[in-house]
CSV table of C-alpha atoms in Angstrom, one decimal:
chain,number,residue,atom,x,y,z
P,1,MET,CA,36.9,70.4,159.4
P,2,ARG,CA,36.1,69.5,162.9
P,3,VAL,CA,35.6,65.8,163.7
P,4,ILE,CA,32.8,65.5,166.4
P,5,SER,CA,30.8,62.9,168.1
P,6,GLU,CA,27.4,61.7,166.8
P,7,GLN,CA,25.8,63.3,169.9
P,8,HIS,CA,27.5,66.6,169.1
P,9,LEU,CA,26.2,66.5,165.5
P,10,ALA,CA,22.7,65.8,166.7
P,11,ARG,CA,22.8,68.9,168.9
P,12,VAL,CA,24.1,71.1,166.0
P,13,LEU,CA,21.4,69.9,163.7
P,14,ALA,CA,18.6,70.2,166.3
P,15,GLY,CA,19.5,73.8,166.8
P,16,LEU,CA,18.9,74.8,163.2
P,17,PRO,CA,15.9,77.2,162.8
P,18,GLY,CA,12.8,76.7,160.6
P,19,ARG,CA,12.5,73.8,158.2
P,20,PRO,CA,16.0,73.5,156.7
P,21,ARG,CA,16.7,71.8,153.3
P,22,ILE,CA,19.3,69.1,153.5
P,23,VAL,CA,21.1,68.0,150.3
P,24,ALA,CA,22.7,64.6,150.6
P,25,GLY,CA,24.6,62.2,148.3
P,26,GLY,CA,22.4,59.7,146.5
P,27,ASN,CA,22.9,56.6,144.4
P,28,PHE,CA,25.0,54.2,146.4
P,29,ALA,CA,27.0,56.8,148.3
P,30,ALA,CA,24.3,58.1,150.7
P,31,PRO,CA,25.7,59.0,154.1
P,32,ARG,CA,23.3,56.7,155.9
P,33,ARG,CA,24.5,57.2,159.5
P,34,ALA,CA,24.6,61.0,159.3
P,35,LEU,CA,21.1,61.0,157.8
P,36,GLU,CA,19.8,58.8,160.6
P,37,ILE,CA,21.2,61.3,163.1
P,38,ALA,CA,19.6,64.2,161.3
P,39,ASP,CA,16.2,62.5,161.2
P,40,ALA,CA,16.3,61.8,164.9
P,41,ALA,CA,17.4,65.3,165.8
P,42,MET,CA,15.1,67.4,163.5
P,43,ALA,CA,11.3,67.5,163.8
P,44,GLU,CA,10.9,69.1,160.3
P,45,TYR,CA,13.2,69.3,157.3
P,46,ARG,CA,13.4,68.8,153.5
P,47,LEU,CA,15.7,66.1,152.1
P,48,PHE,CA,17.0,66.6,148.6
P,49,MET,CA,18.7,63.6,147.0
P,50,LEU,CA,19.4,62.3,143.5
P,51,ASN,CA,18.4,58.7,142.6
P,52,ALA,CA,18.0,57.9,146.3
P,53,GLN,CA,18.2,54.2,147.2
P,54,GLY,CA,17.1,52.3,150.3
P,55,ASP,CA,14.9,53.3,153.2
P,56,LEU,CA,14.2,57.1,153.7
P,57,PRO,CA,12.1,58.9,156.3
P,58,ASP,CA,8.4,58.4,155.8
P,59,ARG,CA,6.8,60.6,158.5
P,60,GLU,CA,5.1,63.9,159.1
P,61,GLY,CA,7.5,66.8,158.9
P,62,VAL,CA,9.8,65.4,156.2
P,63,ASP,CA,9.5,66.3,152.5
P,64,LEU,CA,11.5,64.4,150.0
P,65,GLU,CA,12.7,66.4,147.0
P,66,THR,CA,14.4,65.3,143.8
P,67,PRO,CA,14.7,66.0,140.1
P,68,PHE,CA,15.4,62.2,139.6
P,69,VAL,CA,13.4,59.7,141.5
P,70,GLY,CA,15.2,56.6,142.8
P,71,ALA,CA,13.8,53.5,144.4
P,72,GLY,CA,13.9,55.1,147.9
P,73,MET,CA,11.5,57.9,146.9
P,74,ARG,CA,9.4,56.2,144.2
P,75,GLY,CA,5.7,56.3,145.0
P,76,ARG,CA,6.1,58.2,148.2
P,77,ALA,CA,3.3,60.6,149.3
P,78,ASN,CA,5.8,63.1,150.7
P,79,LEU,CA,7.7,63.4,147.4
P,80,ARG,CA,8.1,66.7,145.6
P,81,TYR,CA,9.5,66.2,142.1
P,82,PHE,CA,11.3,69.0,140.3
P,83,PRO,CA,11.5,68.5,136.5
P,84,SER,CA,15.0,69.4,135.4
P,85,ARG,CA,17.7,68.1,133.1
P,86,LEU,CA,20.6,66.9,135.2
P,87,SER,CA,23.0,69.6,133.8
P,88,LEU,CA,20.7,72.3,135.2
P,89,VAL,CA,20.2,70.9,138.7
P,90,PRO,CA,23.2,72.9,140.1
P,91,ASN,CA,21.3,76.0,139.0
P,92,LEU,CA,18.2,74.8,140.9
P,93,LEU,CA,20.3,74.6,144.1
P,94,LYS,CA,21.9,78.0,143.6
P,95,GLU,CA,18.7,79.8,142.7
P,96,SER,CA,15.3,78.1,143.6
P,97,LEU,CA,16.2,75.4,146.1
P,98,PRO,CA,19.2,76.6,148.2
P,99,PRO,CA,20.3,74.2,150.9
P,100,GLU,CA,20.9,75.0,154.6
P,101,VAL,CA,22.8,71.8,155.1
P,102,VAL,CA,24.8,69.5,152.8
P,103,ILE,CA,25.7,66.0,154.1
P,104,VAL,CA,28.2,63.9,152.1
P,105,GLN,CA,30.0,60.6,152.5
P,106,THR,CA,33.8,60.9,151.9
P,107,SER,CA,37.0,59.1,152.2
P,108,THR,CA,39.1,59.6,155.3
P,109,PRO,CA,41.5,62.6,155.2
P,110,SER,CA,44.7,62.6,153.2
P,111,ALA,CA,47.1,65.5,153.0
P,112,GLY,CA,44.5,68.0,154.1
P,113,THR,CA,41.9,66.7,151.7
P,114,VAL,CA,39.0,64.2,151.4
P,115,SER,CA,37.4,62.7,148.4
P,116,LEU,CA,33.7,62.4,147.5
P,117,GLY,CA,34.7,59.0,146.0
P,118,ILE,CA,32.0,57.4,143.9
P,119,GLU,CA,29.5,60.3,144.1
P,120,VAL,CA,30.5,63.8,142.9
P,121,ASN,CA,27.5,64.6,140.8
P,122,ILE,CA,25.7,67.8,142.1
P,123,LEU,CA,27.4,67.8,145.4
P,124,PRO,CA,30.1,70.4,144.7
P,125,ALA,CA,27.4,72.8,143.5
P,126,ALA,CA,25.4,72.1,146.6
P,127,ILE,CA,28.4,72.7,148.9
P,128,GLU,CA,29.0,76.1,147.2
P,129,ALA,CA,25.3,77.0,147.5
P,130,ALA,CA,25.2,76.2,151.2
P,131,ARG,CA,28.5,78.0,152.0
P,132,ALA,CA,27.3,81.1,150.1
P,133,ARG,CA,24.4,81.5,152.5
P,134,GLY,CA,26.2,80.5,155.7
P,135,GLY,CA,25.0,76.9,155.7
P,136,LEU,CA,26.6,73.8,157.1
P,137,VAL,CA,28.6,71.2,155.3
P,138,VAL,CA,28.8,67.8,157.1
P,139,ALA,CA,30.9,64.8,156.1
P,140,GLN,CA,30.6,61.2,157.1
P,141,LEU,CA,34.2,59.9,156.9
P,142,ASN,CA,34.4,56.3,155.8
P,143,PRO,CA,37.7,54.5,155.3
P,144,ARG,CA,35.9,52.3,152.7
P,145,MET,CA,35.1,55.2,150.4
P,146,PRO,CA,37.5,55.2,147.4
P,147,TYR,CA,39.7,58.2,147.0
P,148,THR,CA,39.0,59.4,143.5
P,149,PHE,CA,40.4,62.5,141.7
P,150,GLY,CA,39.1,65.5,139.8
P,151,ASP,CA,36.3,67.4,141.3
P,152,ALA,CA,35.9,64.7,143.9
P,153,VAL,CA,38.7,66.2,146.0
P,154,LEU,CA,37.7,68.6,148.7
P,155,ALA,CA,39.9,70.6,151.0
P,156,GLU,CA,39.2,69.9,154.6
P,157,ASP,CA,38.3,73.5,155.3
P,158,GLU,CA,35.3,73.2,152.9
P,159,ILE,CA,33.7,71.0,155.6
P,160,ASP,CA,32.4,72.3,158.9
P,161,TYR,CA,31.8,69.1,160.8
P,162,ALA,CA,32.6,65.4,160.3
P,163,ILE,CA,31.7,62.2,162.0
P,164,GLU,CA,33.5,58.8,161.6
P,165,ALA,CA,31.5,55.8,160.3
P,166,ASP,CA,33.2,52.7,159.0
P,167,GLU,CA,30.5,50.9,157.1
P,168,PRO,CA,30.4,49.0,153.8
P,169,LEU,CA,29.3,50.9,150.7
P,170,ALA,CA,26.0,49.9,149.3
P,171,THR,CA,26.0,48.1,146.0
P,172,PRO,CA,23.2,47.3,143.5
P,173,VAL,CA,21.6,43.9,143.4
P,174,PRO,CA,23.2,42.0,140.5
P,175,ARG,CA,20.6,41.4,137.8
P,176,PRO,CA,22.1,39.5,134.8
P,177,PRO,CA,20.7,40.7,131.5
P,178,GLY,CA,18.1,38.3,130.0
P,179,GLU,CA,17.8,37.1,126.5
P,180,VAL,CA,15.9,40.1,125.2
P,181,ALA,CA,18.5,42.5,126.8
P,182,HIS,CA,21.3,40.5,125.2
P,183,LEU,CA,19.7,40.8,121.7
P,184,ILE,CA,19.3,44.5,122.2
P,185,GLY,CA,22.9,44.8,123.4
P,186,GLU,CA,24.2,43.1,120.3
P,187,ARG,CA,22.2,45.3,118.0
P,188,VAL,CA,23.3,48.5,119.7
P,189,ALA,CA,26.9,47.3,119.7
P,190,ARG,CA,26.8,47.2,115.9
P,191,LEU,CA,26.2,51.0,115.9
P,192,VAL,CA,29.4,51.6,118.0
P,193,PRO,CA,32.5,52.3,115.8
P,194,GLU,CA,36.0,51.7,116.9
P,195,HIS,CA,37.5,54.5,119.0
P,196,ALA,CA,34.0,55.7,119.9
P,197,THR,CA,33.3,57.6,123.2
P,198,LEU,CA,30.6,56.0,125.2
P,199,GLN,CA,27.8,57.1,127.5
P,200,LEU,CA,25.5,54.5,129.0
P,201,GLY,CA,22.8,54.8,131.6
P,202,ILE,CA,21.7,52.4,134.3
P,203,GLY,CA,19.9,49.1,133.7
P,204,ALA,CA,20.0,45.7,132.0
P,205,VAL,CA,20.1,47.0,128.5
P,206,PRO,CA,23.1,49.4,129.0
P,207,ASP,CA,24.9,46.5,130.8
P,208,ALA,CA,24.2,44.2,127.9
P,209,VAL,CA,25.5,46.8,125.5
P,210,LEU,CA,28.8,47.0,127.4
P,211,ALA,CA,29.1,43.2,127.5
P,212,SER,CA,28.8,43.2,123.7
P,213,LEU,CA,31.7,45.6,123.2
P,214,LEU,CA,34.5,43.6,124.7
P,215,ASP,CA,36.1,43.0,121.4
P,216,ARG,CA,36.4,46.7,120.5
P,217,ARG,CA,39.5,48.7,120.9
P,218,GLY,CA,40.3,52.3,121.6
P,219,LEU,CA,37.0,53.1,123.3
P,220,GLY,CA,36.6,56.1,125.6
P,221,VAL,CA,34.1,56.8,128.4
P,222,TRP,CA,32.5,60.2,129.0
P,223,SER,CA,29.4,59.6,130.9
P,224,GLU,CA,27.2,60.7,133.7
P,225,MET,CA,28.0,57.4,135.4
P,226,PHE,CA,30.0,54.2,135.0
P,227,SER,CA,29.3,50.7,136.2
P,228,ASP,CA,30.8,47.2,136.4
P,229,GLY,CA,30.6,46.9,132.6
P,230,VAL,CA,33.3,49.6,132.2
P,231,LEU,CA,35.6,47.6,134.4
P,232,ALA,CA,34.9,44.6,132.2
P,233,LEU,CA,35.9,46.7,129.1
P,234,GLU,CA,39.1,47.7,130.9
P,235,LYS,CA,40.0,44.1,131.6
P,236,ALA,CA,39.3,43.1,128.0
P,237,GLY,CA,41.6,45.8,126.7
P,238,ALA,CA,38.8,47.6,124.9
P,239,LEU,CA,39.5,51.0,126.5
P,240,ASP,CA,42.0,53.6,125.3
P,241,THR,CA,44.5,53.7,128.1
P,242,GLY,CA,45.5,57.2,127.1
P,243,THR,CA,42.0,58.7,127.7
P,244,PRO,CA,40.7,59.3,131.2
P,245,ILE,CA,37.4,57.6,132.2
P,246,THR,CA,35.3,60.6,132.9
P,247,ALA,CA,32.0,60.5,134.9
P,248,SER,CA,30.3,62.1,137.9
P,249,PHE,CA,29.3,59.0,139.8
P,250,ALA,CA,29.9,55.2,139.9
P,251,PHE,CA,27.4,52.5,140.4
P,252,GLY,CA,28.5,49.0,141.0
P,253,GLY,CA,30.1,46.3,143.1
P,254,ARG,CA,33.0,46.3,145.5
P,255,GLU,CA,35.6,45.3,142.8
P,256,LEU,CA,34.6,48.4,140.9
P,257,TYR,CA,35.0,50.6,143.9
P,258,ASP,CA,38.4,49.0,144.7
P,259,TRP,CA,39.5,49.6,141.1
P,260,ALA,CA,38.5,53.3,141.4
P,261,ASP,CA,40.5,53.9,144.5
P,262,ARG,CA,43.4,56.3,143.7
P,263,ASN,CA,43.1,55.3,140.0
P,264,ASP,CA,44.5,58.2,138.1
P,265,ARG,CA,42.8,56.9,134.9
P,266,ILE,CA,39.4,57.8,136.5
P,267,ARG,CA,38.4,61.5,136.6
P,268,MET,CA,35.3,62.3,138.6
P,269,LEU,CA,33.8,65.6,137.5
P,270,ARG,CA,30.9,67.7,138.7
P,271,THR,CA,27.6,67.4,136.7
P,272,GLU,CA,28.0,70.9,135.1
P,273,LYS,CA,31.0,69.4,133.2
P,274,THR,CA,30.0,65.8,132.5
P,275,ASN,CA,26.5,66.7,131.3
P,276,ASP,CA,27.2,70.0,129.5
P,277,PRO,CA,26.0,69.3,125.9
P,278,SER,CA,28.7,71.5,124.5
P,279,LEU,CA,31.5,69.5,126.2
P,280,ILE,CA,29.8,66.2,125.3
P,281,ALA,CA,29.8,67.4,121.6
P,282,ARG,CA,33.5,67.7,121.7
P,283,ARG,CA,34.0,64.0,122.3
P,284,PRO,CA,34.9,62.2,119.0
P,285,ARG,CA,32.3,59.7,117.8
P,286,MET,CA,30.2,60.2,120.9
P,287,VAL,CA,27.7,57.3,121.2
P,288,ALA,CA,25.0,58.0,123.9
P,289,VAL,CA,22.9,54.9,124.7
P,290,ASN,CA,19.9,55.4,126.9
P,291,SER,CA,16.7,53.4,127.6
P,292,ALA,CA,13.1,54.4,127.7
P,293,LEU,CA,9.8,53.2,129.1
P,294,GLN,CA,8.0,54.0,125.8
P,295,VAL,CA,8.6,55.4,122.4
P,296,ASP,CA,6.0,56.7,119.9
P,297,LEU,CA,5.6,57.0,116.1
P,298,PHE,CA,7.0,60.6,116.3
P,299,ALA,CA,10.3,59.1,117.6
P,300,GLN,CA,9.8,60.6,121.0
P,301,ALA,CA,10.9,58.8,124.2
P,302,ASN,CA,9.3,58.7,127.6
P,303,ALA,CA,11.8,57.6,130.2
P,304,SER,CA,10.2,59.4,133.1
P,305,ARG,CA,6.6,58.5,133.8
P,306,VAL,CA,4.4,55.3,134.1
P,307,ARG,CA,0.7,56.0,133.5
P,308,GLY,CA,1.3,59.6,134.3
P,309,THR,CA,3.0,59.1,137.6
P,310,ILE,CA,6.6,60.1,137.9
P,311,TYR,CA,9.0,57.0,137.9
P,312,SER,CA,12.4,58.6,137.4
P,313,GLY,CA,13.0,61.9,135.6
P,314,PHE,CA,14.9,63.5,132.8
P,315,GLY,CA,18.2,62.7,134.3
P,316,GLY,CA,21.1,63.1,131.9
P,317,GLN,CA,19.3,61.6,128.9
P,318,THR,CA,18.3,65.0,127.3
P,319,ASP,CA,21.9,66.3,127.9
P,320,PHE,CA,23.6,63.4,126.2
P,321,VAL,CA,21.1,63.1,123.3
P,322,VAL,CA,21.8,66.7,122.3
P,323,GLY,CA,25.5,66.4,122.9
P,324,ALA,CA,25.9,63.2,120.9
P,325,LEU,CA,23.9,64.6,117.9
P,326,HIS,CA,26.4,67.5,117.7
P,327,SER,CA,29.5,65.3,118.1
P,328,PRO,CA,31.4,64.6,114.8
P,329,GLY,CA,30.3,61.1,114.0
P,330,GLY,CA,28.2,60.9,117.1
P,331,ARG,CA,25.0,58.9,117.6
P,332,ALA,CA,22.1,59.1,120.1
P,333,VAL,CA,20.6,55.7,120.6
P,334,ILE,CA,17.4,54.8,122.5
P,335,ALA,CA,17.3,51.1,123.4
P,336,LEU,CA,14.3,49.3,124.9
P,337,PRO,CA,12.5,45.9,124.7
P,338,SER,CA,9.5,45.9,122.3
P,339,TRP,CA,7.1,44.5,125.0
P,340,HIS,CA,6.7,45.2,128.7
P,341,PRO,CA,6.4,41.7,130.2
P,342,ARG,CA,4.9,42.8,133.6
P,343,ALA,CA,2.4,45.2,132.2
P,344,ASP,CA,1.9,43.0,129.1
P,345,VAL,CA,1.8,46.0,126.8
P,346,SER,CA,3.7,47.3,123.8
P,347,THR,CA,6.5,49.8,124.6
P,348,VAL,CA,5.9,51.3,121.2
P,349,ILE,CA,2.7,53.4,121.2
P,350,ALA,CA,1.2,55.7,118.6
P,351,ARG,CA,1.6,58.9,120.6
P,352,LEU,CA,2.9,59.7,124.1
P,353,ALA,CA,0.2,60.8,126.4
P,354,GLY,CA,2.5,62.6,128.9
P,355,PRO,CA,5.8,64.6,128.9
P,356,VAL,CA,8.5,63.7,126.5
P,357,THR,CA,12.0,63.0,127.9
P,358,SER,CA,13.9,63.2,124.7
P,359,PHE,CA,13.4,63.3,120.9
P,360,GLN,CA,15.2,63.4,117.6
P,361,HIS,CA,17.5,60.4,118.2
P,362,SER,CA,19.8,58.8,115.7
P,363,TYR,CA,18.4,55.3,116.2
P,364,ILE,CA,15.8,53.4,118.2
P,365,VAL,CA,16.6,49.8,118.9
P,366,SER,CA,14.7,46.8,120.3
P,367,GLU,CA,15.2,43.1,120.2
P,368,GLN,CA,13.2,43.2,117.0
P,369,GLY,CA,15.6,45.4,115.1
P,370,THR,CA,16.8,49.0,114.5
P,371,ALA,CA,15.0,52.1,113.2
P,372,THR,CA,17.1,54.8,111.6
P,373,VAL,CA,15.5,58.0,112.8
P,374,TRP,CA,18.0,60.8,111.9
P,375,GLY,CA,17.9,61.8,108.2
P,376,ASN,CA,14.5,60.2,107.4
P,377,ASP,CA,11.3,62.0,106.9
P,378,ALA,CA,8.6,61.7,109.6
P,379,ALA,CA,6.6,59.0,107.7
P,380,SER,CA,9.7,56.9,107.1
P,381,GLN,CA,10.7,57.2,110.8
P,382,ALA,CA,7.3,55.9,111.8
P,383,GLU,CA,7.3,53.1,109.3
P,384,GLN,CA,10.7,51.9,110.5
P,385,ILE,CA,9.7,52.1,114.2
P,386,ILE,CA,6.7,49.9,113.4
P,387,ASP,CA,8.5,47.5,111.2
P,388,ASN,CA,11.8,47.2,113.0
P,389,VAL,CA,11.2,48.1,116.7
P,390,ALA,CA,7.6,47.3,117.6
P,391,HIS,CA,6.5,43.8,118.7
P,392,PRO,CA,4.8,42.0,115.8
P,393,SER,CA,1.5,41.7,117.7
P,394,ALA,CA,1.4,45.5,118.0
P,395,ARG,CA,2.2,46.5,114.4
P,396,ASP,CA,-1.2,46.3,112.7
P,397,GLY,CA,-2.8,48.5,115.4
P,398,LEU,CA,0.1,51.0,115.2
P,399,ARG,CA,-0.3,51.3,111.5
P,400,GLU,CA,-4.0,52.1,111.8
P,401,GLN,CA,-3.3,54.6,114.6
P,402,GLY,CA,-0.4,56.1,112.6
P,403,ARG,CA,-2.7,56.8,109.6
P,404,GLU,CA,-5.3,58.3,111.9
P,405,LEU,CA,-2.7,60.6,113.4
P,406,GLY,CA,-1.4,61.6,109.9
P,407,VAL,CA,2.1,60.5,110.6
P,408,LEU,CA,1.9,57.6,108.2
P,409,ARG,CA,1.1,57.9,104.5
P,410,PRO,CA,-2.5,57.0,103.6
């Protein structure tokens, strides 16, 4: 690893031929300063990020690429969306979308190594893919990045160039769960046994679920990500202290990042491991809790698109639904409010009009109640979704549509 000036990095990147693909850390670990240098130095390039946040280049010559759309890419005209479950994104980078440059934000060096900190995810695979074809690996060294263990640790010789940038890590805007999310969280918590292993996604409902589990004991975490709610479980004594907290990225506030720094209870692994359904299935009593934008009477979930336009993507939901269903005592839960307040529409519809994110869940939960999906015939599933999950104002219409579709008994 050679530490260079920002001006030197700009010259290196400006000298790259063609229209190179840059893979960079996403979520709240984006190497902002290095990306600004790249954008100023390169007339044309492709930027591949996962769940990108904040401002991104919006100009001619720049294509944004992702299999999971974050707020920074959502609705952008220069976006190219690549449908893929998260566990398979490393294969995309090795085969279809090889990078010429990988830019990561890391800790400062320690004993010949740096750490990817709060964002491991697809980055080790991207680094391997770039190095296999003679590409560049660039690090933005930040003393504020936590040093985490597992696949987060990189030898300095895996990095070609580095710049130094001492800047605060971004954090999500706190959004306390409302009354509906609290009700859903309490209902989901009733489905979580003692000594379960948890996977939860991002958002108000997963946060409310975690807040409803503070009185449990012996819980484990094997998840794509972990958030402030996991730290709350730790403080409450709800986690099994003999089991590592396993994830591929963290998404939270400064206290969470401080807690993660050199914490040997936290093991950050690459996506191919955390999201491998066969590894997920080995976790005892695996409870995967994910949210959706819509569910239908066939017990299918849409967590990806709004009115046909891509909103996010498959992410890890498909991986964890399959893994949880194969876990001994495991459960795959979809949790969502019964009514979308801004769009003023039911989130339970008769049949999805677009792509399905996941299906064949154990339970579907809203603030109205819980539908038991697994083990029931199709008609019983639909009846439970209408009676227990749908908003009361939508139920009569759903019953009529369900009979027309043949999913409900005449």
